[in-house]
């Protein structure tokens, strides 16, 4: 039998054991969630959820718009390629609903400043059509920039895998496991397509069509030539990685050199638009005497035309494509 003094220690021991068990339970729960959060890319996160490799492949292809009916909402070749290369994973109806809401809000801004029903009626459909395209183009530009930064590191990882004796598909799968998006999921898709029967060159060509980066044809061509004629792929990828890095350095150098021209175009555009906006907001009657004159709108249109033409020329002068 326990005495009163001993019973209190038993209670303390039981409370301590309960506390340890509760802490371990919480740790196990959160550690499982942390494994999912710490997964380095979306493909790995899907595999952490204990989804089969085939289901992961189908899910990623479906999210990117690579599966489904050819008569989907976005069936035009340009828009379909834009949607795929942007990396959009949101469902198209939801995406269009969000962009349409943004377009309606912008139309409300136009109605507030112009006080014209006709201007709002013209602006609304234009914005509804333009906003999704502009959004996808910005997403694609951001994704391509990040992919270009990660691509040399991916080639170095493939080279190290080949030096360790792994075949090319296994080296590609290493990139899919160890690198973040967008490179990780794209190379993971290549590895999965090869696993389920696709040819290496065809899988890489499909990746180029999905991504659209201008450096990928170099990689696809190198692997294609090596697979048909033979050669040391490690040395080829080493040289290719260095070439891509040098091209990136040259792009950044050109961008820094042309920064003055781009900033001049931005300032020359922003000053008249900003001044007109400030006067309209803080002094609504400043242009009240001339807004009802047809000549005023002709002159504004003439000035906007020359402003746009000047910006176009300055952008072309500061834009070096190679």
mmCIF file of C-alpha atoms in Angstrom:
data_model
loop_
_atom_site.group_PDB
_atom_site.id
_atom_site.type_symbol
_atom_site.label_atom_id
_atom_site.label_comp_id
_atom_site.label_asym_id
_atom_site.label_seq_id
_atom_site.Cartn_x
_atom_site.Cartn_y
_atom_site.Cartn_z
ATOM 1 C CA UNK A 1 0.000 0.000 0.000
ATOM 2 C CA UNK A 2 1.168 3.516 -0.780
ATOM 3 C CA UNK A 3 1.387 5.980 2.024
ATOM 4 C CA UNK A 4 0.360 9.588 1.591
ATOM 5 C CA UNK A 5 3.932 10.730 0.976
ATOM 6 C CA UNK A 6 4.560 8.033 -1.631
ATOM 7 C CA UNK A 7 1.234 8.601 -3.397
ATOM 8 C CA UNK A 8 2.132 12.170 -4.308
ATOM 9 C CA UNK A 9 5.275 10.938 -6.101
ATOM 10 C CA UNK A 10 3.239 8.388 -8.019
ATOM 11 C CA UNK A 11 0.903 11.174 -9.157
ATOM 12 C CA UNK A 12 3.923 13.250 -10.240
ATOM 13 C CA UNK A 13 5.379 10.312 -12.172
ATOM 14 C CA UNK A 14 2.053 9.587 -13.891
ATOM 15 C CA UNK A 15 1.676 13.262 -14.843
ATOM 16 C CA UNK A 16 5.212 13.284 -16.226
ATOM 17 C CA UNK A 17 4.561 10.160 -18.290
ATOM 18 C CA UNK A 18 1.308 11.633 -19.629
ATOM 19 C CA UNK A 19 3.103 14.848 -20.529
ATOM 20 C CA UNK A 20 5.823 12.941 -22.405
ATOM 21 C CA UNK A 21 3.249 10.905 -24.322
ATOM 22 C CA UNK A 22 1.265 14.016 -25.246
ATOM 23 C CA UNK A 23 4.450 15.768 -26.399
ATOM 24 C CA UNK A 24 5.447 12.759 -28.497
ATOM 25 C CA UNK A 25 1.990 12.598 -30.067
ATOM 26 C CA UNK A 26 2.102 16.281 -30.990
ATOM 27 C CA UNK A 27 5.627 15.860 -32.370
ATOM 28 C CA UNK A 28 4.605 12.933 -34.559
ATOM 29 C CA UNK A 29 1.607 14.826 -35.903
ATOM 30 C CA UNK A 30 3.546 17.967 -36.731
ATOM 31 C CA UNK A 31 6.601 16.117 -38.015
ATOM 32 C CA UNK A 32 4.408 14.485 -40.663
ATOM 33 C CA UNK A 33 3.081 17.892 -41.692
ATOM 34 C CA UNK A 34 6.609 19.298 -41.680
ATOM 35 C CA UNK A 35 7.704 16.553 -44.066
ATOM 36 C CA UNK A 36 5.045 17.747 -46.482
ATOM 37 C CA UNK A 37 5.929 21.400 -46.036
ATOM 38 C CA UNK A 38 9.658 20.728 -46.382
ATOM 39 C CA UNK A 39 9.218 18.806 -49.653
ATOM 40 C CA UNK A 40 11.387 20.722 -52.072
ATOM 41 C CA UNK A 41 8.948 20.913 -55.009
ATOM 42 C CA UNK A 42 5.341 20.189 -55.867
ATOM 43 C CA UNK A 43 6.035 16.758 -57.348
ATOM 44 C CA UNK A 44 7.744 15.630 -54.154
ATOM 45 C CA UNK A 45 4.923 17.095 -52.059
ATOM 46 C CA UNK A 46 2.422 14.996 -53.981
ATOM 47 C CA UNK A 47 4.526 11.878 -53.480
ATOM 48 C CA UNK A 48 4.745 12.572 -49.719
ATOM 49 C CA UNK A 49 0.953 12.251 -49.653
ATOM 50 C CA UNK A 50 1.458 8.573 -50.549
ATOM 51 C CA UNK A 51 0.109 9.047 -54.083
ATOM 52 C CA UNK A 52 1.359 6.575 -56.667
ATOM 53 C CA UNK A 53 3.929 7.715 -59.215
ATOM 54 C CA UNK A 54 1.464 7.339 -62.074
ATOM 55 C CA UNK A 55 -1.173 9.406 -60.235
ATOM 56 C CA UNK A 56 1.430 12.108 -59.541
ATOM 57 C CA UNK A 57 2.280 12.246 -63.252
ATOM 58 C CA UNK A 58 -1.381 12.477 -64.248
ATOM 59 C CA UNK A 59 -2.090 15.127 -61.609
ATOM 60 C CA UNK A 60 0.797 17.343 -62.701
ATOM 61 C CA UNK A 61 -0.116 17.021 -66.367
ATOM 62 C CA UNK A 62 -3.745 17.802 -65.610
ATOM 63 C CA UNK A 63 -2.819 20.904 -63.596
ATOM 64 C CA UNK A 64 -0.703 22.209 -66.453
ATOM 65 C CA UNK A 65 -3.471 21.695 -69.016
ATOM 66 C CA UNK A 66 -1.696 18.811 -70.759
ATOM 67 C CA UNK A 67 -4.572 16.396 -70.238
ATOM 68 C CA UNK A 68 -8.228 16.662 -71.152
ATOM 69 C CA UNK A 69 -10.319 17.580 -74.136
ATOM 70 C CA UNK A 70 -8.805 19.443 -77.062
ATOM 71 C CA UNK A 71 -11.942 21.582 -77.164
ATOM 72 C CA UNK A 72 -11.295 23.144 -73.763
ATOM 73 C CA UNK A 73 -11.864 26.850 -73.110
ATOM 74 C CA UNK A 74 -8.271 27.657 -74.001
ATOM 75 C CA UNK A 75 -7.919 25.795 -77.301
ATOM 76 C CA UNK A 76 -6.065 28.406 -79.345
ATOM 77 C CA UNK A 77 -2.446 27.391 -79.798
ATOM 78 C CA UNK A 78 -0.959 30.645 -78.487
ATOM 79 C CA UNK A 79 -3.154 30.812 -75.388
ATOM 80 C CA UNK A 80 -2.709 27.119 -74.650
ATOM 81 C CA UNK A 81 1.078 27.408 -74.861
ATOM 82 C CA UNK A 82 0.967 30.546 -72.722
ATOM 83 C CA UNK A 83 -1.099 28.797 -70.049
ATOM 84 C CA UNK A 84 1.228 25.756 -70.002
ATOM 85 C CA UNK A 85 4.456 27.781 -69.912
ATOM 86 C CA UNK A 86 3.156 30.088 -67.177
ATOM 87 C CA UNK A 87 3.080 27.171 -64.737
ATOM 88 C CA UNK A 88 -0.503 27.944 -63.731
ATOM 89 C CA UNK A 89 -1.947 25.200 -61.512
ATOM 90 C CA UNK A 90 -5.237 26.930 -60.714
ATOM 91 C CA UNK A 91 -8.325 25.674 -62.491
ATOM 92 C CA UNK A 92 -9.166 27.777 -65.542
ATOM 93 C CA UNK A 93 -12.712 28.732 -64.398
ATOM 94 C CA UNK A 94 -11.342 29.938 -61.050
ATOM 95 C CA UNK A 95 -8.504 31.819 -62.733
ATOM 96 C CA UNK A 96 -10.896 33.530 -65.150
ATOM 97 C CA UNK A 97 -13.208 34.424 -62.272
ATOM 98 C CA UNK A 98 -10.342 36.078 -60.374
ATOM 99 C CA UNK A 99 -9.074 38.012 -63.411
ATOM 100 C CA UNK A 100 -12.612 39.058 -64.358
ATOM 101 C CA UNK A 101 -13.142 40.415 -60.846
ATOM 102 C CA UNK A 102 -9.908 42.385 -61.164
ATOM 103 C CA UNK A 103 -11.055 43.711 -64.549
ATOM 104 C CA UNK A 104 -14.396 44.816 -63.063
ATOM 105 C CA UNK A 105 -12.564 46.668 -60.289
ATOM 106 C CA UNK A 106 -10.349 48.412 -62.843
ATOM 107 C CA UNK A 107 -13.437 49.344 -64.832
ATOM 108 C CA UNK A 108 -14.855 50.860 -61.662
ATOM 109 C CA UNK A 109 -11.730 53.008 -61.390
ATOM 110 C CA UNK A 110 -12.214 54.116 -65.002
ATOM 111 C CA UNK A 111 -15.860 54.991 -64.298
ATOM 112 C CA UNK A 112 -14.874 56.955 -61.180
ATOM 113 C CA UNK A 113 -12.351 59.147 -62.986
ATOM 114 C CA UNK A 114 -14.076 59.570 -66.344
ATOM 115 C CA UNK A 115 -17.715 59.807 -65.172
ATOM 116 C CA UNK A 116 -18.573 58.347 -68.570
ATOM 117 C CA UNK A 117 -20.792 55.340 -69.069
ATOM 118 C CA UNK A 118 -19.487 54.890 -72.628
ATOM 119 C CA UNK A 119 -15.848 54.748 -71.454
ATOM 120 C CA UNK A 120 -16.746 52.163 -68.823
ATOM 121 C CA UNK A 121 -18.738 50.144 -71.350
ATOM 122 C CA UNK A 122 -15.735 50.062 -73.691
ATOM 123 C CA UNK A 123 -13.155 49.441 -70.954
ATOM 124 C CA UNK A 124 -14.917 46.508 -69.267
ATOM 125 C CA UNK A 125 -14.813 43.935 -72.109
ATOM 126 C CA UNK A 126 -11.322 45.046 -73.123
ATOM 127 C CA UNK A 127 -10.015 44.592 -69.583
ATOM 128 C CA UNK A 128 -11.815 41.255 -69.179
ATOM 129 C CA UNK A 129 -10.028 39.971 -72.288
ATOM 130 C CA UNK A 130 -6.632 41.529 -71.627
ATOM 131 C CA UNK A 131 -6.208 40.882 -67.894
ATOM 132 C CA UNK A 132 -5.867 37.046 -68.109
ATOM 133 C CA UNK A 133 -3.349 37.311 -70.963
ATOM 134 C CA UNK A 134 -1.256 39.950 -69.175
ATOM 135 C CA UNK A 135 -1.320 37.907 -65.962
ATOM 136 C CA UNK A 136 -0.216 34.723 -67.731
ATOM 137 C CA UNK A 137 2.556 36.567 -69.562
ATOM 138 C CA UNK A 138 3.904 37.976 -66.305
ATOM 139 C CA UNK A 139 3.753 34.527 -64.698
ATOM 140 C CA UNK A 140 5.591 33.009 -67.655
ATOM 141 C CA UNK A 141 8.275 35.702 -67.599
ATOM 142 C CA UNK A 142 8.897 35.193 -63.884
ATOM 143 C CA UNK A 143 8.980 31.414 -64.267
ATOM 144 C CA UNK A 144 11.373 31.502 -67.233
ATOM 145 C CA UNK A 145 13.730 33.779 -65.354
ATOM 146 C CA UNK A 146 13.821 31.419 -62.368
ATOM 147 C CA UNK A 147 14.195 28.375 -64.628
ATOM 148 C CA UNK A 148 17.154 29.983 -66.395
ATOM 149 C CA UNK A 149 18.872 30.574 -63.050
ATOM 150 C CA UNK A 150 18.309 26.979 -61.919
ATOM 151 C CA UNK A 151 19.144 25.223 -65.197
ATOM 152 C CA UNK A 152 22.983 25.321 -64.877
ATOM 153 C CA UNK A 153 22.718 23.895 -61.355
ATOM 154 C CA UNK A 154 20.476 21.110 -62.694
ATOM 155 C CA UNK A 155 23.029 20.293 -65.417
ATOM 156 C CA UNK A 156 25.800 20.183 -62.809
ATOM 157 C CA UNK A 157 23.716 17.784 -60.715
ATOM 158 C CA UNK A 158 23.118 15.557 -63.756
ATOM 159 C CA UNK A 159 26.861 15.601 -64.476
ATOM 160 C CA UNK A 160 27.674 14.542 -60.923
ATOM 161 C CA UNK A 161 25.138 11.728 -61.197
ATOM 162 C CA UNK A 162 26.734 10.523 -64.440
ATOM 163 C CA UNK A 163 30.183 10.649 -62.873
ATOM 164 C CA UNK A 164 28.865 8.479 -60.041
ATOM 165 C CA UNK A 165 27.839 5.861 -62.604
ATOM 166 C CA UNK A 166 24.082 6.509 -62.774
ATOM 167 C CA UNK A 167 22.278 6.297 -66.131
ATOM 168 C CA UNK A 168 20.741 9.442 -67.595
ATOM 169 C CA UNK A 169 17.129 8.773 -66.426
ATOM 170 C CA UNK A 170 18.317 8.255 -62.831
ATOM 171 C CA UNK A 171 20.349 11.487 -63.009
ATOM 172 C CA UNK A 172 17.250 13.318 -64.257
ATOM 173 C CA UNK A 173 15.223 11.825 -61.394
ATOM 174 C CA UNK A 174 17.837 13.152 -58.938
ATOM 175 C CA UNK A 175 17.149 16.658 -60.204
ATOM 176 C CA UNK A 176 13.421 16.047 -59.698
ATOM 177 C CA UNK A 177 14.007 15.021 -56.082
ATOM 178 C CA UNK A 178 16.612 17.538 -54.985
ATOM 179 C CA UNK A 179 15.855 20.828 -56.739
ATOM 180 C CA UNK A 180 12.972 23.282 -56.168
ATOM 181 C CA UNK A 181 10.370 24.360 -58.677
ATOM 182 C CA UNK A 182 10.207 24.987 -61.538
ATOM 183 C CA UNK A 183 13.246 22.877 -62.495
ATOM 184 C CA UNK A 184 12.521 20.132 -59.976
ATOM 185 C CA UNK A 185 8.993 19.326 -61.101
ATOM 186 C CA UNK A 186 9.845 19.662 -64.806
ATOM 187 C CA UNK A 187 12.746 17.215 -64.667
ATOM 188 C CA UNK A 188 10.665 14.990 -62.395
ATOM 189 C CA UNK A 189 7.986 14.887 -65.092
ATOM 190 C CA UNK A 190 10.655 13.868 -67.606
ATOM 191 C CA UNK A 191 11.800 11.045 -65.325
ATOM 192 C CA UNK A 192 8.207 9.857 -64.796
ATOM 193 C CA UNK A 193 7.433 9.929 -68.528
ATOM 194 C CA UNK A 194 10.545 7.825 -69.206
ATOM 195 C CA UNK A 195 9.482 5.407 -66.481
ATOM 196 C CA UNK A 196 6.120 4.897 -68.169
ATOM 197 C CA UNK A 197 7.546 4.212 -71.625
ATOM 198 C CA UNK A 198 8.431 7.543 -73.248
ATOM 199 C CA UNK A 199 11.686 7.953 -75.146
ATOM 200 C CA UNK A 200 14.372 10.127 -73.516
ATOM 201 C CA UNK A 201 14.593 12.596 -76.404
ATOM 202 C CA UNK A 202 10.807 12.831 -76.739
ATOM 203 C CA UNK A 203 10.440 13.439 -72.990
ATOM 204 C CA UNK A 204 13.030 16.227 -73.120
ATOM 205 C CA UNK A 205 11.343 17.737 -76.190
ATOM 206 C CA UNK A 206 8.043 17.728 -74.301
ATOM 207 C CA UNK A 207 9.759 19.523 -71.418
ATOM 208 C CA UNK A 208 10.987 22.205 -73.821
ATOM 209 C CA UNK A 209 7.423 22.687 -75.105
ATOM 210 C CA UNK A 210 6.114 22.922 -71.521
ATOM 211 C CA UNK A 211 8.760 25.416 -70.372
ATOM 212 C CA UNK A 212 9.698 27.370 -73.486
ATOM 213 C CA UNK A 213 13.103 28.506 -72.222
ATOM 214 C CA UNK A 214 15.543 29.464 -74.973
ATOM 215 C CA UNK A 215 18.466 27.507 -73.457
ATOM 216 C CA UNK A 216 16.648 24.172 -73.330
ATOM 217 C CA UNK A 217 17.126 23.335 -77.063
ATOM 218 C CA UNK A 218 20.879 23.236 -76.397
ATOM 219 C CA UNK A 219 20.367 20.589 -73.731
ATOM 220 C CA UNK A 220 17.858 18.592 -75.802
ATOM 221 C CA UNK A 221 20.139 18.671 -78.856
ATOM 222 C CA UNK A 222 23.176 17.586 -76.823
ATOM 223 C CA UNK A 223 21.351 14.589 -75.358
ATOM 224 C CA UNK A 224 19.823 13.712 -78.738
ATOM 225 C CA UNK A 225 23.204 13.732 -80.503
ATOM 226 C CA UNK A 226 24.828 11.733 -77.704
ATOM 227 C CA UNK A 227 22.056 9.130 -77.746
ATOM 228 C CA UNK A 228 22.379 8.602 -81.520
ATOM 229 C CA UNK A 229 26.124 9.016 -82.200
ATOM 230 C CA UNK A 230 27.642 8.417 -78.775
ATOM 231 C CA UNK A 231 30.173 10.545 -76.946
ATOM 232 C CA UNK A 232 31.014 11.696 -73.465
ATOM 233 C CA UNK A 233 27.812 13.261 -72.176
ATOM 234 C CA UNK A 234 29.482 14.437 -68.964
ATOM 235 C CA UNK A 235 31.924 16.649 -70.853
ATOM 236 C CA UNK A 236 29.155 17.932 -73.092
ATOM 237 C CA UNK A 237 26.976 18.905 -70.117
ATOM 238 C CA UNK A 238 29.937 20.501 -68.337
ATOM 239 C CA UNK A 239 30.567 22.735 -71.342
ATOM 240 C CA UNK A 240 26.864 23.405 -71.801
ATOM 241 C CA UNK A 241 26.473 24.470 -68.176
ATOM 242 C CA UNK A 242 29.340 26.927 -68.589
ATOM 243 C CA UNK A 243 27.861 28.299 -71.834
ATOM 244 C CA UNK A 244 24.458 28.866 -70.205
ATOM 245 C CA UNK A 245 26.085 30.645 -67.259
ATOM 246 C CA UNK A 246 28.036 32.915 -69.607
ATOM 247 C CA UNK A 247 24.864 33.693 -71.573
ATOM 248 C CA UNK A 248 23.142 34.642 -68.308
ATOM 249 C CA UNK A 249 26.032 36.931 -67.382
ATOM 250 C CA UNK A 250 25.847 38.578 -70.801
ATOM 251 C CA UNK A 251 22.088 39.125 -70.446
ATOM 252 C CA UNK A 252 22.532 40.773 -67.054
ATOM 253 C CA UNK A 253 25.371 42.923 -68.372
ATOM 254 C CA UNK A 254 23.283 44.108 -71.315
ATOM 255 C CA UNK A 255 20.368 44.805 -68.983
ATOM 256 C CA UNK A 256 22.551 46.969 -66.753
ATOM 257 C CA UNK A 257 23.956 48.861 -69.761
ATOM 258 C CA UNK A 258 20.471 49.526 -71.141
ATOM 259 C CA UNK A 259 19.020 50.556 -67.758
ATOM 260 C CA UNK A 260 19.380 54.269 -68.563
ATOM 261 C CA UNK A 261 17.264 54.007 -71.706
ATOM 262 C CA UNK A 262 14.581 51.969 -69.959
ATOM 263 C CA UNK A 263 14.390 54.372 -67.025
ATOM 264 C CA UNK A 264 14.163 57.328 -69.420
ATOM 265 C CA UNK A 265 11.193 55.700 -71.148
ATOM 266 C CA UNK A 266 9.501 55.009 -67.803
ATOM 267 C CA UNK A 267 10.013 58.555 -66.511
ATOM 268 C CA UNK A 268 8.917 60.234 -69.750
ATOM 269 C CA UNK A 269 5.749 58.155 -69.675
ATOM 270 C CA UNK A 270 5.035 58.514 -65.966
ATOM 271 C CA UNK A 271 5.446 62.302 -65.743
ATOM 272 C CA UNK A 272 2.536 63.393 -68.020
ATOM 273 C CA UNK A 273 0.267 60.580 -66.807
ATOM 274 C CA UNK A 274 1.066 61.317 -63.162
ATOM 275 C CA UNK A 275 0.600 65.059 -63.624
ATOM 276 C CA UNK A 276 -2.772 64.540 -65.325
ATOM 277 C CA UNK A 277 -3.864 62.198 -62.514
ATOM 278 C CA UNK A 278 -2.824 64.623 -59.763
ATOM 279 C CA UNK A 279 -4.604 67.553 -61.397
ATOM 280 C CA UNK A 280 -7.741 65.478 -61.954
ATOM 281 C CA UNK A 281 -7.845 64.310 -58.330
ATOM 282 C CA UNK A 282 -6.900 67.487 -56.489
ATOM 283 C CA UNK A 283 -8.217 70.096 -58.971
ATOM 284 C CA UNK A 284 -11.219 68.530 -60.760
ATOM 285 C CA UNK A 285 -12.181 71.787 -62.408
ATOM 286 C CA UNK A 286 -8.756 72.576 -63.863
ATOM 287 C CA UNK A 287 -9.647 71.203 -67.304
ATOM 288 C CA UNK A 288 -13.377 71.836 -67.012
ATOM 289 C CA UNK A 289 -13.325 74.541 -69.675
ATOM 290 C CA UNK A 290 -11.709 72.394 -72.379
ATOM 291 C CA UNK A 291 -12.957 68.866 -71.754
ATOM 292 C CA UNK A 292 -16.067 69.448 -73.844
ATOM 293 C CA UNK A 293 -14.025 70.552 -76.874
ATOM 294 C CA UNK A 294 -13.351 68.025 -79.606
ATOM 295 C CA UNK A 295 -9.963 69.575 -80.318
ATOM 296 C CA UNK A 296 -8.837 68.728 -76.760
ATOM 297 C CA UNK A 297 -9.386 65.021 -77.295
ATOM 298 C CA UNK A 298 -7.761 65.143 -80.719
ATOM 299 C CA UNK A 299 -4.676 66.754 -79.209
ATOM 300 C CA UNK A 300 -4.615 64.261 -76.324
ATOM 301 C CA UNK A 301 -4.834 61.361 -78.767
ATOM 302 C CA UNK A 302 -2.093 62.918 -80.898
ATOM 303 C CA UNK A 303 0.141 63.335 -77.849
ATOM 304 C CA UNK A 304 -0.543 59.768 -76.654
ATOM 305 C CA UNK A 305 0.378 58.463 -80.116
ATOM 306 C CA UNK A 306 3.722 60.259 -80.150
ATOM 307 C CA UNK A 307 4.395 59.272 -76.562
ATOM 308 C CA UNK A 308 3.760 55.627 -77.416
ATOM 309 C CA UNK A 309 5.894 55.864 -80.549
ATOM 310 C CA UNK A 310 8.767 57.407 -78.588
ATOM 311 C CA UNK A 311 8.533 54.695 -75.939
ATOM 312 C CA UNK A 312 8.508 51.991 -78.617
ATOM 313 C CA UNK A 313 11.667 53.404 -80.213
ATOM 314 C CA UNK A 314 13.445 53.717 -76.859
ATOM 315 C CA UNK A 315 12.500 50.167 -75.878
ATOM 316 C CA UNK A 316 13.767 48.838 -79.200
ATOM 317 C CA UNK A 317 17.028 50.741 -78.748
ATOM 318 C CA UNK A 318 17.513 49.359 -75.243
ATOM 319 C CA UNK A 319 16.407 45.790 -76.023
ATOM 320 C CA UNK A 320 19.108 43.366 -77.196
ATOM 321 C CA UNK A 321 17.907 39.951 -78.262
ATOM 322 C CA UNK A 322 20.424 37.244 -78.936
#
